[in-house]
């Protein structure tokens, strides 16, 4: 992982933004920051998302007559393992440089801690395949891949145990509290220890 791309992930987790684009920003505002190279998707008149490569921004509205309201963004970090850095939006690459195919969670967490940006456990319905961590001030969650299904054969582009899978904002304190009540505390084993045998 290059220092520049690590700086990008650290900036997102610390600030809760992508190059300054907030999860609550309008579609026009996000496009002004990330550019017009995106794929637009919608399941109905009330929801829409734009895929900027690794970054996806999501909006909702009450009716077609209402303006779009920003709901959240997700960095689909796992896409790097198959596509490489070419999947990263041009505006992000112009600012941060080259991106590696894997983002190791232990390295990201260590660097965030050194900069005073701690991550807390945030239980999730996807355990034990994934572990989720959460940054309270920025309301950003980090989903970490931690177990392959036994039935599935490994393929090119598969994530490695200990890789960051997604980074998402905003994840509210109320939502994390509900998940803690529903799913309990997560296993606190070090992800780096689980990943030592991975290629």
Tab-separated table of C-alpha atoms in Angstrom, residues 10-195:
chain	number	residue	atom	x	y	z
A	10	UNK	CA	-7.304	7.923	6.735
A	11	UNK	CA	-8.775	11.215	5.506
A	12	UNK	CA	-12.124	9.537	4.746
A	13	UNK	CA	-12.341	7.815	8.141
A	14	UNK	CA	-11.278	10.948	10.029
A	15	UNK	CA	-13.464	13.426	8.141
A	16	UNK	CA	-16.467	11.383	7.017
A	17	UNK	CA	-16.072	12.833	3.511
A	18	UNK	CA	-14.601	11.868	0.135
A	19	UNK	CA	-12.443	14.761	-1.096
A	20	UNK	CA	-14.775	16.986	0.926
A	21	UNK	CA	-17.997	15.467	-0.464
A	22	UNK	CA	-20.347	14.747	2.450
A	23	UNK	CA	-22.840	11.878	2.532
A	24	UNK	CA	-25.607	14.508	2.790
A	25	UNK	CA	-24.480	16.520	-0.263
A	26	UNK	CA	-26.680	16.856	-3.340
A	27	UNK	CA	-25.931	14.905	-6.540
A	28	UNK	CA	-24.718	18.104	-8.222
A	29	UNK	CA	-22.338	18.892	-5.349
A	30	UNK	CA	-20.831	15.379	-5.346
A	31	UNK	CA	-20.406	15.456	-9.133
A	32	UNK	CA	-18.742	18.871	-8.915
A	33	UNK	CA	-16.123	17.251	-6.642
A	34	UNK	CA	-15.743	13.773	-8.176
A	35	UNK	CA	-16.509	14.582	-11.813
A	36	UNK	CA	-19.062	13.455	-14.353
A	37	UNK	CA	-17.631	9.973	-14.986
A	38	UNK	CA	-20.202	7.893	-13.108
A	39	UNK	CA	-22.924	5.295	-13.659
A	40	UNK	CA	-26.347	6.304	-12.334
A	41	UNK	CA	-28.648	3.637	-10.917
A	42	UNK	CA	-32.157	3.649	-9.494
A	43	UNK	CA	-34.573	1.005	-8.264
A	44	UNK	CA	-37.560	3.372	-8.116
A	45	UNK	CA	-38.497	7.071	-8.003
A	46	UNK	CA	-37.442	7.352	-4.349
A	47	UNK	CA	-33.819	6.189	-4.394
A	48	UNK	CA	-30.768	6.662	-6.582
A	49	UNK	CA	-27.057	6.090	-6.427
A	50	UNK	CA	-24.079	7.095	-8.513
A	51	UNK	CA	-21.152	4.760	-8.953
A	52	UNK	CA	-17.862	6.633	-9.302
A	53	UNK	CA	-15.745	3.475	-9.435
A	54	UNK	CA	-14.709	2.658	-5.888
A	55	UNK	CA	-16.917	5.382	-4.354
A	56	UNK	CA	-20.704	5.201	-4.464
A	57	UNK	CA	-23.053	7.945	-3.227
A	58	UNK	CA	-26.715	7.287	-2.385
A	59	UNK	CA	-29.747	9.617	-2.289
A	60	UNK	CA	-33.423	9.346	-1.339
A	61	UNK	CA	-36.508	11.560	-1.801
A	62	UNK	CA	-40.126	11.451	-0.670
A	63	UNK	CA	-41.642	11.909	-4.132
A	64	UNK	CA	-40.371	12.732	-7.644
A	65	UNK	CA	-41.320	16.355	-6.890
A	66	UNK	CA	-38.921	16.536	-3.920
A	67	UNK	CA	-35.179	17.164	-4.242
A	68	UNK	CA	-32.710	14.354	-3.664
A	69	UNK	CA	-31.367	14.130	-0.102
A	70	UNK	CA	-27.966	12.583	0.523
A	71	UNK	CA	-28.208	9.334	2.479
A	72	UNK	CA	-24.729	7.774	2.624
A	73	UNK	CA	-21.612	6.885	0.674
A	74	UNK	CA	-19.730	3.617	0.471
A	75	UNK	CA	-16.162	2.992	-0.630
A	76	UNK	CA	-16.220	-0.444	-2.278
A	77	UNK	CA	-12.593	-1.163	-1.372
A	78	UNK	CA	-12.980	-4.858	-2.250
A	79	UNK	CA	-13.276	-3.934	-5.945
A	80	UNK	CA	-9.562	-3.119	-5.932
A	81	UNK	CA	-8.648	-6.793	-5.453
A	82	UNK	CA	-10.086	-7.632	-8.878
A	83	UNK	CA	-9.797	-4.410	-10.893
A	84	UNK	CA	-6.756	-2.769	-9.320
A	85	UNK	CA	-6.300	0.978	-9.013
A	86	UNK	CA	-8.000	1.708	-12.326
A	87	UNK	CA	-11.370	1.372	-10.519
A	88	UNK	CA	-10.551	4.437	-8.401
A	89	UNK	CA	-12.129	7.715	-9.515
A	90	UNK	CA	-9.774	10.014	-11.466
A	91	UNK	CA	-10.214	12.929	-9.033
A	92	UNK	CA	-9.145	10.694	-6.135
A	93	UNK	CA	-6.138	9.291	-8.031
A	94	UNK	CA	-5.089	12.792	-9.075
A	95	UNK	CA	-4.988	13.808	-5.420
A	96	UNK	CA	-3.615	10.641	-3.795
A	97	UNK	CA	-1.743	8.684	-6.442
A	98	UNK	CA	-1.569	4.918	-6.960
A	99	UNK	CA	-3.830	2.448	-5.127
A	100	UNK	CA	-2.824	-1.104	-4.233
A	101	UNK	CA	-5.185	-4.085	-4.627
A	102	UNK	CA	-5.494	-4.655	-0.866
A	103	UNK	CA	-6.012	-2.414	2.164
A	104	UNK	CA	-4.899	-4.181	5.315
A	105	UNK	CA	-7.078	-3.303	8.279
A	106	UNK	CA	-4.372	-3.708	10.910
A	107	UNK	CA	-2.185	-1.136	9.147
A	108	UNK	CA	-5.062	1.324	8.714
A	109	UNK	CA	-6.172	0.967	12.338
A	110	UNK	CA	-2.625	1.417	13.636
A	111	UNK	CA	-2.106	4.625	11.631
A	112	UNK	CA	-5.516	6.010	12.604
A	113	UNK	CA	-4.715	5.360	16.261
A	114	UNK	CA	-1.417	7.227	15.971
A	115	UNK	CA	-3.365	10.223	14.631
A	116	UNK	CA	-5.960	10.137	17.420
A	117	UNK	CA	-8.745	8.565	15.351
A	118	UNK	CA	-9.727	5.414	17.291
A	119	UNK	CA	-12.103	2.741	16.017
A	120	UNK	CA	-14.661	0.955	18.197
A	121	UNK	CA	-16.346	-2.426	17.844
A	122	UNK	CA	-19.659	-2.198	15.989
A	123	UNK	CA	-21.410	-5.593	15.722
A	124	UNK	CA	-23.013	-6.390	12.402
A	125	UNK	CA	-25.424	-8.909	10.927
A	126	UNK	CA	-22.657	-10.114	8.565
A	127	UNK	CA	-20.499	-11.599	11.336
A	128	UNK	CA	-18.510	-13.816	11.442
A	129	UNK	CA	-17.642	-13.418	7.747
A	130	UNK	CA	-17.101	-9.700	8.360
A	131	UNK	CA	-16.119	-7.601	11.346
A	132	UNK	CA	-17.187	-3.966	11.561
A	133	UNK	CA	-15.375	-1.119	13.315
A	134	UNK	CA	-16.736	2.406	13.803
A	135	UNK	CA	-15.334	5.915	14.258
A	136	UNK	CA	-17.751	7.863	16.492
A	137	UNK	CA	-16.778	11.457	15.625
A	138	UNK	CA	-16.957	11.026	11.835
A	139	UNK	CA	-19.652	8.302	11.945
A	140	UNK	CA	-17.675	6.151	9.524
A	141	UNK	CA	-17.712	2.358	9.641
A	142	UNK	CA	-15.015	0.027	8.329
A	143	UNK	CA	-16.068	-3.485	7.299
A	144	UNK	CA	-13.262	-6.052	7.441
A	145	UNK	CA	-13.239	-9.435	5.724
A	146	UNK	CA	-12.368	-12.179	8.195
A	147	UNK	CA	-13.555	-15.594	6.968
A	148	UNK	CA	-14.022	-17.435	3.669
A	149	UNK	CA	-17.076	-19.626	3.315
A	150	UNK	CA	-15.873	-23.230	3.446
A	151	UNK	CA	-17.798	-24.247	0.327
A	152	UNK	CA	-16.350	-21.549	-1.917
A	153	UNK	CA	-13.189	-22.014	-3.940
A	154	UNK	CA	-10.740	-19.140	-4.027
A	155	UNK	CA	-10.728	-17.082	-7.242
A	156	UNK	CA	-8.696	-14.257	-8.666
A	157	UNK	CA	-9.808	-11.070	-7.014
A	158	UNK	CA	-10.935	-12.738	-3.778
A	159	UNK	CA	-10.260	-10.719	-0.665
A	160	UNK	CA	-7.803	-11.853	1.941
A	161	UNK	CA	-8.664	-12.235	5.592
A	162	UNK	CA	-7.841	-8.934	7.253
A	163	UNK	CA	-8.579	-6.859	4.141
A	164	UNK	CA	-10.883	-3.865	4.411
A	165	UNK	CA	-14.032	-4.671	2.424
A	166	UNK	CA	-15.963	-1.389	2.572
A	167	UNK	CA	-15.844	2.003	4.280
A	168	UNK	CA	-19.188	3.743	4.824
A	169	UNK	CA	-20.618	7.012	6.143
A	170	UNK	CA	-22.836	7.953	7.864
A	171	UNK	CA	-23.364	5.300	10.504
A	172	UNK	CA	-25.113	6.893	13.485
A	173	UNK	CA	-24.431	6.252	17.153
A	174	UNK	CA	-28.080	5.173	17.512
A	175	UNK	CA	-27.642	2.590	14.754
A	176	UNK	CA	-24.474	1.204	16.329
A	177	UNK	CA	-26.205	1.039	19.743
A	178	UNK	CA	-29.104	-0.932	18.221
A	179	UNK	CA	-26.675	-3.341	16.559
A	180	UNK	CA	-24.764	-3.828	19.817
A	181	UNK	CA	-28.017	-4.695	21.564
A	182	UNK	CA	-29.100	-7.011	18.739
A	183	UNK	CA	-25.801	-8.763	17.953
A	184	UNK	CA	-23.709	-8.285	21.110
A	185	UNK	CA	-20.023	-7.452	21.258
A	186	UNK	CA	-17.772	-8.784	18.531
A	187	UNK	CA	-14.896	-11.163	18.992
A	188	UNK	CA	-11.857	-9.022	19.813
A	189	UNK	CA	-9.246	-11.316	18.220
A	190	UNK	CA	-6.594	-9.454	16.288
A	191	UNK	CA	-7.386	-9.497	12.574
A	192	UNK	CA	-3.694	-9.425	11.775
A	193	UNK	CA	-3.279	-12.759	13.536
A	194	UNK	CA	-6.077	-14.325	11.493
A	195	UNK	CA	-4.513	-13.088	8.258
